[in-house]
CSV table of C-alpha atoms in Angstrom, one decimal:
chain,number,residue,atom,x,y,z
A,23,UNK,CA,6.4,22.3,19.2
A,24,UNK,CA,5.6,20.0,16.3
A,25,UNK,CA,6.7,20.7,12.8
A,26,UNK,CA,3.7,20.9,10.5
A,27,UNK,CA,4.0,19.4,7.0
A,28,UNK,CA,4.2,21.9,4.1
A,29,UNK,CA,2.2,20.8,1.0
A,30,UNK,CA,3.0,21.0,-2.7
A,31,UNK,CA,1.1,19.2,-5.3
A,32,UNK,CA,1.4,18.0,-8.9
A,33,UNK,CA,-1.9,18.0,-10.7
A,34,UNK,CA,-2.7,15.8,-13.7
A,35,UNK,CA,0.1,13.4,-12.8
A,36,UNK,CA,-1.9,10.7,-14.6
A,37,UNK,CA,-4.7,10.9,-17.1
A,38,UNK,CA,-7.1,9.1,-14.7
A,39,UNK,CA,-7.5,8.1,-11.0
A,40,UNK,CA,-4.4,7.1,-9.1
A,41,UNK,CA,-5.1,4.1,-6.9
A,42,UNK,CA,-1.6,3.0,-5.8
A,43,UNK,CA,1.6,4.6,-4.5
A,44,UNK,CA,4.9,3.4,-3.0
A,45,UNK,CA,8.0,5.4,-1.9
A,46,UNK,CA,10.8,2.8,-1.6
A,47,UNK,CA,13.9,5.1,-1.8
A,48,UNK,CA,14.5,8.8,-1.2
A,49,UNK,CA,15.2,9.2,-4.9
A,50,UNK,CA,12.1,7.5,-6.4
A,51,UNK,CA,8.4,7.2,-5.7
A,52,UNK,CA,6.1,5.1,-7.9
A,53,UNK,CA,2.4,5.6,-8.7
A,54,UNK,CA,-0.1,3.4,-10.5
A,55,UNK,CA,-3.2,4.6,-12.2
A,56,UNK,CA,-6.5,3.5,-13.9
A,57,UNK,CA,-4.9,5.1,-17.0
A,58,UNK,CA,-3.1,1.7,-17.3
A,59,UNK,CA,0.4,3.1,-16.5
A,60,UNK,CA,2.9,3.0,-13.7
A,61,UNK,CA,5.1,6.1,-13.3
A,62,UNK,CA,8.4,6.5,-11.5
A,63,UNK,CA,9.0,10.0,-10.1
A,64,UNK,CA,12.0,11.8,-8.7
A,65,UNK,CA,11.1,14.0,-5.8
A,66,UNK,CA,12.6,17.5,-5.8
A,67,UNK,CA,15.4,17.8,-3.2
A,68,UNK,CA,13.8,21.0,-1.8
A,69,UNK,CA,10.6,22.9,-2.2
A,70,UNK,CA,10.8,25.6,-4.8
A,71,UNK,CA,7.5,27.5,-5.2
A,72,UNK,CA,7.1,27.5,-9.0
A,73,UNK,CA,8.7,24.1,-9.6
A,74,UNK,CA,6.7,20.8,-9.5
A,75,UNK,CA,7.5,18.8,-6.4
A,76,UNK,CA,8.2,15.7,-8.5
A,77,UNK,CA,9.3,14.9,-12.0
A,78,UNK,CA,8.6,11.8,-14.0
A,79,UNK,CA,11.6,9.7,-14.8
A,80,UNK,CA,9.9,6.7,-16.5
A,81,UNK,CA,6.5,5.4,-17.5
A,82,UNK,CA,5.6,1.7,-17.6
A,83,UNK,CA,2.5,1.0,-19.7
A,84,UNK,CA,0.3,-2.0,-20.3
A,85,UNK,CA,-1.5,-2.7,-17.1
A,86,UNK,CA,-4.8,-3.5,-18.7
A,87,UNK,CA,-8.0,-2.0,-17.2
A,88,UNK,CA,-5.9,-0.1,-14.7
A,89,UNK,CA,-3.6,-0.5,-11.7
A,90,UNK,CA,-5.1,-1.8,-8.5
A,91,UNK,CA,-2.1,-2.1,-6.3
A,92,UNK,CA,1.7,-1.9,-6.3
A,93,UNK,CA,4.5,-2.8,-4.0
A,94,UNK,CA,8.3,-2.4,-4.4
A,95,UNK,CA,11.3,-4.3,-3.1
A,96,UNK,CA,13.0,-2.4,-0.2
A,97,UNK,CA,15.9,-1.4,-2.5
A,98,UNK,CA,13.4,0.0,-5.1
A,99,UNK,CA,14.8,-2.1,-7.9
A,100,UNK,CA,11.7,-4.2,-8.5
A,101,UNK,CA,8.1,-3.2,-8.4
A,102,UNK,CA,5.1,-5.6,-8.4
A,103,UNK,CA,2.0,-4.3,-10.0
A,104,UNK,CA,-1.5,-5.8,-10.0
A,105,UNK,CA,-4.0,-4.7,-12.5
A,106,UNK,CA,-7.8,-5.1,-13.0
A,107,UNK,CA,-7.3,-7.8,-15.6
A,108,UNK,CA,-6.0,-10.1,-12.8
A,109,UNK,CA,-2.4,-10.1,-13.8
A,110,UNK,CA,0.7,-9.2,-11.7
A,111,UNK,CA,3.7,-7.8,-13.5
A,112,UNK,CA,7.1,-7.5,-11.8
A,113,UNK,CA,9.0,-4.5,-13.3
A,114,UNK,CA,12.8,-4.0,-13.1
A,115,UNK,CA,12.6,-0.3,-12.4
A,116,UNK,CA,16.2,0.4,-13.4
A,117,UNK,CA,16.1,-1.4,-16.7
A,118,UNK,CA,12.5,-0.5,-17.4
A,119,UNK,CA,11.8,-4.1,-18.4
A,120,UNK,CA,9.2,-6.6,-17.2
A,121,UNK,CA,11.0,-9.4,-15.2
A,122,UNK,CA,8.0,-11.6,-14.9
A,123,UNK,CA,4.2,-11.6,-15.7
A,124,UNK,CA,2.0,-13.7,-13.4
A,125,UNK,CA,-1.5,-14.6,-14.7
A,126,UNK,CA,-3.0,-16.7,-11.9
A,127,UNK,CA,-6.6,-16.4,-13.1
A,128,UNK,CA,-9.2,-13.7,-13.1
A,129,UNK,CA,-9.9,-13.5,-9.3
A,130,UNK,CA,-6.6,-14.7,-7.8
A,131,UNK,CA,-4.7,-11.4,-7.5
A,132,UNK,CA,-5.9,-8.0,-6.1
A,133,UNK,CA,-3.6,-6.3,-3.5
A,134,UNK,CA,0.1,-7.2,-3.7
A,135,UNK,CA,2.9,-7.0,-1.2
A,136,UNK,CA,6.6,-7.6,-1.6
A,137,UNK,CA,8.4,-9.7,1.1
A,138,UNK,CA,11.0,-7.5,2.8
A,139,UNK,CA,13.8,-9.8,1.7
A,140,UNK,CA,12.5,-9.4,-1.9
A,141,UNK,CA,12.2,-13.0,-3.2
A,142,UNK,CA,8.4,-13.4,-2.7
A,143,UNK,CA,5.2,-11.5,-3.5
A,144,UNK,CA,2.0,-12.1,-1.5
A,145,UNK,CA,-1.3,-11.3,-3.2
A,146,UNK,CA,-4.7,-11.2,-1.6
A,147,UNK,CA,-7.5,-12.6,-3.9
A,148,UNK,CA,-11.2,-12.1,-4.5
A,149,UNK,CA,-11.7,-15.7,-3.5
A,150,UNK,CA,-10.3,-15.0,0.0
A,151,UNK,CA,-7.0,-16.7,-0.4
A,152,UNK,CA,-3.5,-15.3,-0.3
A,153,UNK,CA,-1.3,-16.5,-3.1
A,154,UNK,CA,2.5,-16.3,-2.6
A,155,UNK,CA,4.5,-16.1,-5.8
A,156,UNK,CA,8.2,-16.3,-6.5
A,157,UNK,CA,9.8,-13.1,-7.9
A,158,UNK,CA,12.2,-15.0,-10.0
A,159,UNK,CA,11.3,-15.9,-13.6
A,160,UNK,CA,10.7,-19.7,-13.7
A,161,UNK,CA,10.3,-20.2,-17.4
A,162,UNK,CA,14.0,-21.0,-17.7
A,163,UNK,CA,13.7,-23.9,-15.4
A,164,UNK,CA,10.5,-25.1,-17.2
A,165,UNK,CA,8.5,-24.0,-14.2
A,166,UNK,CA,5.1,-22.3,-14.3
A,167,UNK,CA,5.2,-18.5,-13.6
A,168,UNK,CA,1.4,-18.4,-13.0
A,169,UNK,CA,1.4,-21.0,-10.2
A,170,UNK,CA,1.8,-19.8,-6.7
A,171,UNK,CA,4.6,-21.2,-4.5
A,172,UNK,CA,1.9,-21.7,-1.9
A,173,UNK,CA,-1.6,-20.6,-1.2
A,174,UNK,CA,-2.8,-19.6,2.3
A,175,UNK,CA,-6.5,-19.9,3.0
A,176,UNK,CA,-7.7,-18.0,6.0
A,177,UNK,CA,-11.2,-19.1,5.0
A,178,UNK,CA,-12.6,-15.6,4.7
A,179,UNK,CA,-14.0,-13.1,2.2
A,180,UNK,CA,-12.4,-11.0,-0.6
A,181,UNK,CA,-9.0,-9.8,0.6
A,182,UNK,CA,-8.6,-6.1,-0.2
A,183,UNK,CA,-5.3,-5.5,1.6
A,184,UNK,CA,-2.2,-7.5,2.4
A,185,UNK,CA,1.2,-6.6,4.0
A,186,UNK,CA,4.3,-8.4,5.2
A,187,UNK,CA,5.7,-7.3,8.5
A,188,UNK,CA,9.1,-5.6,8.1
A,189,UNK,CA,10.7,-8.6,9.9
A,190,UNK,CA,9.2,-10.9,7.2
A,191,UNK,CA,7.7,-13.4,9.7
A,192,UNK,CA,4.1,-12.2,9.5
A,193,UNK,CA,1.5,-11.5,6.8
A,194,UNK,CA,-1.5,-9.3,7.6
A,195,UNK,CA,-4.6,-9.4,5.4
A,196,UNK,CA,-7.7,-7.3,5.5
A,197,UNK,CA,-11.0,-8.5,4.1
A,198,UNK,CA,-14.2,-7.2,2.8
A,199,UNK,CA,-16.1,-8.1,5.9
A,200,UNK,CA,-13.7,-6.3,8.3
A,201,UNK,CA,-11.7,-9.4,9.4
A,202,UNK,CA,-8.0,-8.9,9.7
A,203,UNK,CA,-5.9,-12.1,9.8
A,204,UNK,CA,-2.4,-12.4,11.2
A,205,UNK,CA,-0.6,-15.3,9.4
A,206,UNK,CA,2.8,-17.0,10.0
A,207,UNK,CA,4.5,-16.3,6.6
A,208,UNK,CA,6.7,-19.4,6.8
A,209,UNK,CA,4.1,-22.0,7.6
A,210,UNK,CA,1.0,-20.2,6.3
A,211,UNK,CA,-0.8,-20.9,9.5
A,212,UNK,CA,-3.4,-18.5,10.9
A,213,UNK,CA,-2.0,-17.1,14.1
A,214,UNK,CA,-5.1,-15.1,15.0
A,215,UNK,CA,-7.9,-12.9,13.7
A,216,UNK,CA,-7.8,-9.2,14.8
A,217,UNK,CA,-11.3,-8.1,15.7
A,218,UNK,CA,-12.7,-4.6,15.7
A,219,UNK,CA,-13.8,-3.6,12.2
A,220,UNK,CA,-17.3,-4.3,10.9
A,221,UNK,CA,-16.7,-3.1,7.3
A,222,UNK,CA,-14.1,-3.7,4.6
A,223,UNK,CA,-10.4,-3.2,5.6
A,224,UNK,CA,-8.9,-1.2,2.7
A,225,UNK,CA,-5.3,-0.7,3.9
A,226,UNK,CA,-2.7,-2.0,6.4
A,227,UNK,CA,0.6,-0.6,7.5
A,228,UNK,CA,3.2,-2.0,9.9
A,229,UNK,CA,5.4,-0.1,12.3
A,230,UNK,CA,9.1,-0.7,11.5
A,231,UNK,CA,9.6,-2.9,14.6
A,232,UNK,CA,6.8,-5.2,13.4
A,233,UNK,CA,4.9,-4.9,16.7
A,234,UNK,CA,2.2,-2.5,15.7
A,235,UNK,CA,-0.2,-3.0,12.8
A,236,UNK,CA,-2.5,-0.2,11.6
A,237,UNK,CA,-5.7,-1.1,9.8
A,238,UNK,CA,-7.9,1.3,7.9
A,239,UNK,CA,-11.6,0.6,7.2
A,240,UNK,CA,-14.8,1.7,5.6
A,241,UNK,CA,-16.2,1.9,9.1
A,242,UNK,CA,-14.5,5.3,9.3
A,243,UNK,CA,-11.9,4.2,11.8
A,244,UNK,CA,-8.2,3.3,12.0
A,245,UNK,CA,-7.3,0.6,14.5
A,246,UNK,CA,-3.9,0.3,16.1
A,247,UNK,CA,-3.2,-3.3,17.1
A,248,UNK,CA,-0.4,-4.3,19.4
A,249,UNK,CA,0.4,-7.7,17.8
A,250,UNK,CA,3.2,-8.4,20.2
A,251,UNK,CA,0.7,-8.6,23.1
A,252,UNK,CA,-1.3,-11.8,23.6
A,253,UNK,CA,-4.7,-11.8,22.1
A,254,UNK,CA,-6.5,-11.7,25.5
A,255,UNK,CA,-4.7,-8.5,26.4
A,256,UNK,CA,-6.8,-6.6,23.9
A,257,UNK,CA,-4.1,-4.3,22.7
A,258,UNK,CA,-6.3,-2.3,20.3
A,259,UNK,CA,-6.7,1.5,20.1
A,260,UNK,CA,-9.0,3.4,17.7
A,261,UNK,CA,-8.3,6.6,15.8
A,262,UNK,CA,-11.5,8.5,15.0
A,263,UNK,CA,-11.7,11.6,12.8
A,264,UNK,CA,-12.5,10.7,9.2
A,265,UNK,CA,-16.0,11.5,8.1
A,266,UNK,CA,-16.2,8.6,5.6
A,267,UNK,CA,-14.4,5.5,4.5
A,268,UNK,CA,-10.7,5.3,5.4
A,269,UNK,CA,-9.0,4.1,2.3
A,270,UNK,CA,-5.3,4.3,3.1
A,271,UNK,CA,-3.0,4.4,6.1
A,272,UNK,CA,0.8,4.5,6.4
A,273,UNK,CA,2.8,4.2,9.6
A,274,UNK,CA,5.8,6.5,9.9
A,275,UNK,CA,9.1,4.6,9.4
A,276,UNK,CA,10.7,6.6,12.2
A,277,UNK,CA,8.2,7.4,14.9
A,278,UNK,CA,4.8,7.2,16.6
A,279,UNK,CA,3.0,8.9,13.8
A,280,UNK,CA,0.8,7.8,10.9
A,281,UNK,CA,-0.9,9.4,7.9
A,282,UNK,CA,-4.3,8.4,6.4
A,283,UNK,CA,-6.4,9.2,3.4
A,284,UNK,CA,-10.1,8.8,2.9
A,285,UNK,CA,-13.1,9.2,0.7
A,286,UNK,CA,-13.8,12.4,2.6
A,287,UNK,CA,-11.0,13.8,0.4
A,288,UNK,CA,-8.9,14.5,3.5
A,289,UNK,CA,-5.4,13.5,4.5
A,290,UNK,CA,-4.9,13.3,8.2
A,291,UNK,CA,-1.7,13.1,10.2
A,292,UNK,CA,-2.0,11.4,13.6
A,293,UNK,CA,0.0,11.3,16.8
A,294,UNK,CA,-0.1,7.6,17.8
A,295,UNK,CA,0.9,8.3,21.4
A,296,UNK,CA,-2.0,10.8,21.9
A,297,UNK,CA,-4.2,8.9,19.4
A,298,UNK,CA,-5.2,12.3,18.0
A,299,UNK,CA,-5.2,13.9,14.5
A,300,UNK,CA,-2.6,16.7,14.5
A,301,UNK,CA,-3.0,18.0,11.0
A,302,UNK,CA,-5.6,17.8,8.3
A,303,UNK,CA,-4.7,18.4,4.6
A,304,UNK,CA,-7.5,19.4,2.3
A,305,UNK,CA,-5.7,19.6,-1.1
A,306,UNK,CA,-7.4,16.7,-2.8
A,307,UNK,CA,-10.7,17.2,-4.7
A,308,UNK,CA,-11.7,13.5,-4.6
A,309,UNK,CA,-11.1,10.3,-2.7
A,310,UNK,CA,-7.6,9.7,-1.4
A,311,UNK,CA,-6.6,6.1,-2.3
A,312,UNK,CA,-3.0,6.0,-1.2
A,313,UNK,CA,-0.5,7.5,1.2
A,314,UNK,CA,3.2,6.7,1.7
A,315,UNK,CA,6.1,8.0,3.7
A,316,UNK,CA,9.6,8.4,2.3
A,317,UNK,CA,12.1,6.0,4.0
A,318,UNK,CA,13.5,8.7,6.3
A,319,UNK,CA,10.0,9.7,7.5
A,320,UNK,CA,10.4,13.4,6.7
A,321,UNK,CA,7.8,13.6,3.9
A,322,UNK,CA,4.8,11.7,2.7
A,323,UNK,CA,2.8,11.5,-0.5
A,324,UNK,CA,-0.9,11.1,-1.1
A,325,UNK,CA,-2.7,10.1,-4.3
A,326,UNK,CA,-6.3,9.7,-5.4
A,327,UNK,CA,-9.2,9.9,-7.8
A,328,UNK,CA,-8.3,13.5,-8.7
A,329,UNK,CA,-5.1,12.3,-10.5
A,330,UNK,CA,-2.9,14.6,-8.4
A,331,UNK,CA,0.2,13.7,-6.3
């Protein structure tokens, strides 16, 4: 028998919609909101009915017009945050200081993704490029913090989602027209395009072995791509169940399971072997923009327009 997830929620976690979430270490999860702040939370060790499931440990302000996307280093020490003003800030979460501000231009940064080794950040742009930035501050060596280390051009539309594979060798990008690109992160060369979606791809998530990529789309489906199979093998399976746009997806770090959130206000848990939804959580009162598992895969978090976690 499968263990069902128990739900606890913290309402009014931010003053406005929450658009981004990451859960890098068991001790901290991080949310980013249209209220222009990023908050670091400590999850409660166990569920106590009248206690909030998380408590805020720090608030990092100044993300003008609101937070679009965030991604942390695997040790949770650094967090890259992109905001609607087009800037990316790299926070040192421990010290609560900004390590670096990147201002590449108004349409050059949207979704952000930390390289698993932690020295680079990839950012998908409205112009259809992927800009790769160094995490280190370059002003000491009279370098330009705003200039990418390199720019990858898959020659496509506005990139809404981007993710490094856990092995670090691949970058996946999801575009407004439904095209998903698989890119060699070292050379920047396009390996192939993953077909299947006909509307915007809002979210991407890799399995921990870097062989399976999940893509979530406004076409109401989640696709499961076997990227280790040759393109001709057609290793694609679809997960159907959301009644509207799928805005977020997260692959479990430990097993054949994923969780997704959509504009139907639902969070769904999926068995990836059966390709079936096994639990639907209806706690949110508005669109669900983000989902994330804890590193051990025993819990997950969901966030959205209702401001609750």
